[in-house]
Short mmCIF file of C-alpha atoms in Angstrom, two decimals:
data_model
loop_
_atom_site.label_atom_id
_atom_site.label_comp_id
_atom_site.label_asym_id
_atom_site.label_seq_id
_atom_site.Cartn_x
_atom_site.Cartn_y
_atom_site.Cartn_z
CA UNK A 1 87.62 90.70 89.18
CA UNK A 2 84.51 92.82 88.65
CA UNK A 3 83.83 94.76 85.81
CA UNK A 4 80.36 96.50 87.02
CA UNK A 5 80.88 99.54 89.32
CA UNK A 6 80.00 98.68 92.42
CA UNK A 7 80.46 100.07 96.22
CA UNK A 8 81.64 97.63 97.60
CA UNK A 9 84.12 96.73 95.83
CA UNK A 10 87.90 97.60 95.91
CA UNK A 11 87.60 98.73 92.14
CA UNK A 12 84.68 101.08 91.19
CA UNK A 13 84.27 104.56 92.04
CA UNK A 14 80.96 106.56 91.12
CA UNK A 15 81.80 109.43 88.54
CA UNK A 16 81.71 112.22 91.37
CA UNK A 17 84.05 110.48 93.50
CA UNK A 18 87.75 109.91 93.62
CA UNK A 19 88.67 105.85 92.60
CA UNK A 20 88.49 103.59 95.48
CA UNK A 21 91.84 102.50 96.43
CA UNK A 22 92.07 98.34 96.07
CA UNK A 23 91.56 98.06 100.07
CA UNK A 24 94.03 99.85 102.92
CA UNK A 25 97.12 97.75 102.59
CA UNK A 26 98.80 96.27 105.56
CA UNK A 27 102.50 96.02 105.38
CA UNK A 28 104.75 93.34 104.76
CA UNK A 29 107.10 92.17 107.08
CA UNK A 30 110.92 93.07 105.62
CA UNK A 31 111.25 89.23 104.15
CA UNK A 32 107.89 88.99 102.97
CA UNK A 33 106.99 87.31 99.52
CA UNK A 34 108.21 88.83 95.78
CA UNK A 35 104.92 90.07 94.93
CA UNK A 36 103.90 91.54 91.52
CA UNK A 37 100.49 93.86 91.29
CA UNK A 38 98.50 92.72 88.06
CA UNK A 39 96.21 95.84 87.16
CA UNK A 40 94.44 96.86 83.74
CA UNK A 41 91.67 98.84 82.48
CA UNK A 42 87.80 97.04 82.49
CA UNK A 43 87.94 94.56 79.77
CA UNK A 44 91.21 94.17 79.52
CA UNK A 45 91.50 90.69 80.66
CA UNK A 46 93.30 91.39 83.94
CA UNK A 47 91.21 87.85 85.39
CA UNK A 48 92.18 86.05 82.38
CA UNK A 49 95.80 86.61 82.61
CA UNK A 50 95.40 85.82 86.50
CA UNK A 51 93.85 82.66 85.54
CA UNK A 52 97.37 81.74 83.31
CA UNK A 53 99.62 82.50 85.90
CA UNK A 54 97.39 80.29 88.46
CA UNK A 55 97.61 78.14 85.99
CA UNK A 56 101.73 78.00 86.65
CA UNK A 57 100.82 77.60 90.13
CA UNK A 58 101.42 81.07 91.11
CA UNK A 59 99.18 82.21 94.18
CA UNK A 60 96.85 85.03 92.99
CA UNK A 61 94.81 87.18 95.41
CA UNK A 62 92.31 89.13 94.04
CA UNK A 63 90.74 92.14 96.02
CA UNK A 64 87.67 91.84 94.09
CA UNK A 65 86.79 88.70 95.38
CA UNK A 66 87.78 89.26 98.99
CA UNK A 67 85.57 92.02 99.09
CA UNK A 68 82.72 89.94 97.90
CA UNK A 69 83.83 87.34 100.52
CA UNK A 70 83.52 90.46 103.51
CA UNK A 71 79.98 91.46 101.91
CA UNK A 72 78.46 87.95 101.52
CA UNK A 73 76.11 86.46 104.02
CA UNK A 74 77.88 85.66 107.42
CA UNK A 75 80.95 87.96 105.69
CA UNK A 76 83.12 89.64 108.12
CA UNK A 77 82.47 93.41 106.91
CA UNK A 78 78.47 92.86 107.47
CA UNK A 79 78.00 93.36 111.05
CA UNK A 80 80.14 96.87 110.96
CA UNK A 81 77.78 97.58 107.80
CA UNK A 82 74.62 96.87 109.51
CA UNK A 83 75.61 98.99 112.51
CA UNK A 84 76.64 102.17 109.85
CA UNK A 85 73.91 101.69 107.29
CA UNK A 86 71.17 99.71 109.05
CA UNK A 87 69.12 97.14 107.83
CA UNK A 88 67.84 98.76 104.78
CA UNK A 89 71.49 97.51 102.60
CA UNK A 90 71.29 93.76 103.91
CA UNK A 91 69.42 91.84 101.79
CA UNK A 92 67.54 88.63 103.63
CA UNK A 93 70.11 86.24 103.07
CA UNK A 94 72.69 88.72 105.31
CA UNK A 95 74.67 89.96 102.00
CA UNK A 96 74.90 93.20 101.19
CA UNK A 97 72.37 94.42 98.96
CA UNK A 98 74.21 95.67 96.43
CA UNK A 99 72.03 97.94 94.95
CA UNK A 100 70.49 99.50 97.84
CA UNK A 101 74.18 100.47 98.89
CA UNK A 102 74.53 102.03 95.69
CA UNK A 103 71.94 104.33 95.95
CA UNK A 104 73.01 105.36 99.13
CA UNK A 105 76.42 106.17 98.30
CA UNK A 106 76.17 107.78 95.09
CA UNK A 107 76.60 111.23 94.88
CA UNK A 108 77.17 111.34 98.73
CA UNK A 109 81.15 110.85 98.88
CA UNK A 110 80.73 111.27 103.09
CA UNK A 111 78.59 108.01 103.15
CA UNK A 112 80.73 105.90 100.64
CA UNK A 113 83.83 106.65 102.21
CA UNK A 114 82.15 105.80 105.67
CA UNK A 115 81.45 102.37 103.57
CA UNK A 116 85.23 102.43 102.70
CA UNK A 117 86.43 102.73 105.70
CA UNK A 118 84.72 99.63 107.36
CA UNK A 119 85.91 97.59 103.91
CA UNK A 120 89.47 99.00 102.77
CA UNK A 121 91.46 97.79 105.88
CA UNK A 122 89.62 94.41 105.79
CA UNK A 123 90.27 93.65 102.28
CA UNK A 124 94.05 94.98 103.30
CA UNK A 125 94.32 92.79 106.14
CA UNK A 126 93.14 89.71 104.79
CA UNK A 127 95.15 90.39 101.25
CA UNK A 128 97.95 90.37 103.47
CA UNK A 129 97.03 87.37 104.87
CA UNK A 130 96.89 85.67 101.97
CA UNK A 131 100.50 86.70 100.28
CA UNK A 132 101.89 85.81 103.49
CA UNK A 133 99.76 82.16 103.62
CA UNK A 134 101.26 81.87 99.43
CA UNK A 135 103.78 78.30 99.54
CA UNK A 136 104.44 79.78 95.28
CA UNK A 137 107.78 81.31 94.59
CA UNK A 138 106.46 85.18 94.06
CA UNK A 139 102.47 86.18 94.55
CA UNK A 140 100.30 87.77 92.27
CA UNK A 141 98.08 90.84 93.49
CA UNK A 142 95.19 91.50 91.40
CA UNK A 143 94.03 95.12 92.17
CA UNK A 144 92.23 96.53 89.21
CA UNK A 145 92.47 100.01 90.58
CA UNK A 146 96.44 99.34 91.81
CA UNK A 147 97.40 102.37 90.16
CA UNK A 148 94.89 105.26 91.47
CA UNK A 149 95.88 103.65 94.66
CA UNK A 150 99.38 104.84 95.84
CA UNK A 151 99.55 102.89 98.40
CA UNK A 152 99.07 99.74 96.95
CA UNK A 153 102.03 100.41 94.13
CA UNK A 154 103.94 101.12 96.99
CA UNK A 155 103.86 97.39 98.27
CA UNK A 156 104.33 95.71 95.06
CA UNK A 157 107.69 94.56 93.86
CA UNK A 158 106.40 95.27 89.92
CA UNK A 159 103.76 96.75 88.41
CA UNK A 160 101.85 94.34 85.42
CA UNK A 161 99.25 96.21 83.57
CA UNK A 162 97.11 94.21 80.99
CA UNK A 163 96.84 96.83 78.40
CA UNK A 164 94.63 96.94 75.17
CA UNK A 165 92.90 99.25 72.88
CA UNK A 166 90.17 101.38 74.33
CA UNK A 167 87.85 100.24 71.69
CA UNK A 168 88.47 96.37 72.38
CA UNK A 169 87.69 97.53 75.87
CA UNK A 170 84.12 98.88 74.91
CA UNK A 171 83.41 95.80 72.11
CA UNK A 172 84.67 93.08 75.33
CA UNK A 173 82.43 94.73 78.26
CA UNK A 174 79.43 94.82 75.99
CA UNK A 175 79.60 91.74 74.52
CA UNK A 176 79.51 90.12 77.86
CA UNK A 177 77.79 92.52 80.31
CA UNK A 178 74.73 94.28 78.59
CA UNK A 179 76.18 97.47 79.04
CA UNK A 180 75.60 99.82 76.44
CA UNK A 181 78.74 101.59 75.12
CA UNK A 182 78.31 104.57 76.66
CA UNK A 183 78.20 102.71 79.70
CA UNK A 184 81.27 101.37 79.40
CA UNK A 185 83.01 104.27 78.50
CA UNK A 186 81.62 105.86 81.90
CA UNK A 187 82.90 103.21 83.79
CA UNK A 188 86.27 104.26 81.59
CA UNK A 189 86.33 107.62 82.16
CA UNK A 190 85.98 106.99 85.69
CA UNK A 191 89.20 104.79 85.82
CA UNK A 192 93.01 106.61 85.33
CA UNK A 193 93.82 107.00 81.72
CA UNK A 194 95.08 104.18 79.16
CA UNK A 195 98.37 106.47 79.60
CA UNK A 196 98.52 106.71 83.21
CA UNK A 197 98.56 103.02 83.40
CA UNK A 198 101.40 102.34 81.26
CA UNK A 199 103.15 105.15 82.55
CA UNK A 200 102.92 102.96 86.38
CA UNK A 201 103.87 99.94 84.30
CA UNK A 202 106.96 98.06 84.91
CA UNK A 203 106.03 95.05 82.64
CA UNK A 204 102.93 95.01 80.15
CA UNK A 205 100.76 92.43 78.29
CA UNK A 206 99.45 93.69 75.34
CA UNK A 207 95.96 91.58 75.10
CA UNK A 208 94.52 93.04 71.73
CA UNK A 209 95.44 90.06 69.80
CA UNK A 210 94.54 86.43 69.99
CA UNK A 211 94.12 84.68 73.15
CA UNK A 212 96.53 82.35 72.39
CA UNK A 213 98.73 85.09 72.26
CA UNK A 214 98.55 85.03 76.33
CA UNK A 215 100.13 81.99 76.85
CA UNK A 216 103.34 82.97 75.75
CA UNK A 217 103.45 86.19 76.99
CA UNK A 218 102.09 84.73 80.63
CA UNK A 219 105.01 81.87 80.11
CA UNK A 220 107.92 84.47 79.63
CA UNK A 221 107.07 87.12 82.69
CA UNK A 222 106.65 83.96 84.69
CA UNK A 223 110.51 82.89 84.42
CA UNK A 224 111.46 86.29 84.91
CA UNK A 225 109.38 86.75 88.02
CA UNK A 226 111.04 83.10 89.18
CA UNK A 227 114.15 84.76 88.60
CA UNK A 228 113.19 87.88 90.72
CA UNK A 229 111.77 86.14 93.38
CA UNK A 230 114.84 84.15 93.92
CA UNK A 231 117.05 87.33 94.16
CA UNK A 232 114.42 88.93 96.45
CA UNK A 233 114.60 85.46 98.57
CA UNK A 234 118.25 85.50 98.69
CA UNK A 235 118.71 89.37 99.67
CA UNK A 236 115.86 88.81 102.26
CA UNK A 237 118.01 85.70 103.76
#
């Protein structure tokens, strides 16, 4: 999951736009996997806490990387973005060039959501894909913008934000990005409150503390998403 803005992915708006929803969902057939949307602010540690629950063998899809996937060289978003943008945001190995797209976009909202709509019902269909393709007991859905995006939280069973202080936040993204902290807070300010988020929540990790501290916390949701899932199986039956 990404942690730089940037336009093509499902995550990062520019500050004069509205937040790019996590790709156009398609729906789920009635019957359809338990699936629980794990969201959280930038540094938060929303691919960490993916990474434990993979770790259970639960299937995670992340939106993030599909998009990268659409926008890499042969990826299945680049023809449509030649044709819309020309030649001038494909860099020679046939990837989008990522910062030539974001100078095209920003502070134009007409051209990036022209770039949205080539990439949002992609990312939804192949997300979809994915769930559907999952052999775990309940799938994972790692949308880092799941909550500006209605109609995303609409499709998930449960809502798990990864929540910490803003400040751990700024200290995590800079340590690790080279972003100064007004930067980060940008990127912040950009993204729906701290509030917001746990407002949307219907189960939340608090990741301020050690990292050990994730383990158990991963451990516990898990049996109570088994538990879930099986209800949701047998009701769907």
């Amino acid at each position: 999951m990404s942690d730089r803005p940037d336009p093509s992915d499902s995550t990062s708006p520019p500050a004069d736009a509205p937040p790019a929803p996590g790709g156009n969902p398609t729906a789920l057939p009635p019957g359809g996997p338990f699936l629980v949307g794990l969201t959280g602010g930038i540094g938060s540690g929303k691919t960490t806490v993916a990474n434990h629950f993979q770790a259970l063998g639960v299937t995670v899809v992340d939106t993030d990387a599909i998009a990268h996937e659409l926008t890499g060289p042969g990826g299945g978003a680049m023809p449509a973005i030649r044709e819309a943008f020309g030649e001038g945001v494909v860099a020679p190995d046939g990837r989008l060039d990522r910062a030539a797209m974001r100078e095209r976009v920003f502070g134009t909202p007409a051209e990036r959501r022209r770039l949205e709509a080539i990439l949002h019902p992609m990312i939804g269909r192949v997300t979809t894909e994915r769930a559907l393709a999952a052999e775990s007991p309940y799938v994972i859905l790692a949308i880092p913008l799941l909550v500006e995006s209605g109609r995303w939280k609409e499709r998930v069973h449960r809502v798990l934000v990864i929540d910490c202080a803003e400040q751990t936040q700024v200290e995590r993204v800079m340590s690790r990005s080279g972003l100064t902290a007004g930067q980060v807070r940008d990127i912040m300010a950009a993204q729906v409150s701290r509030e917001r988020r746990l407002a949307a929540a219907d189960d939340v990790i608090d990741n301020d503390g050690a990292p050990d501290a994730l383990v158990p916390a991963v451990q516990a949701l898990h049996a109570r998403y088994l538990e879930l899932a099986a209800a949701h199986a047998a009701a769907s039956s």
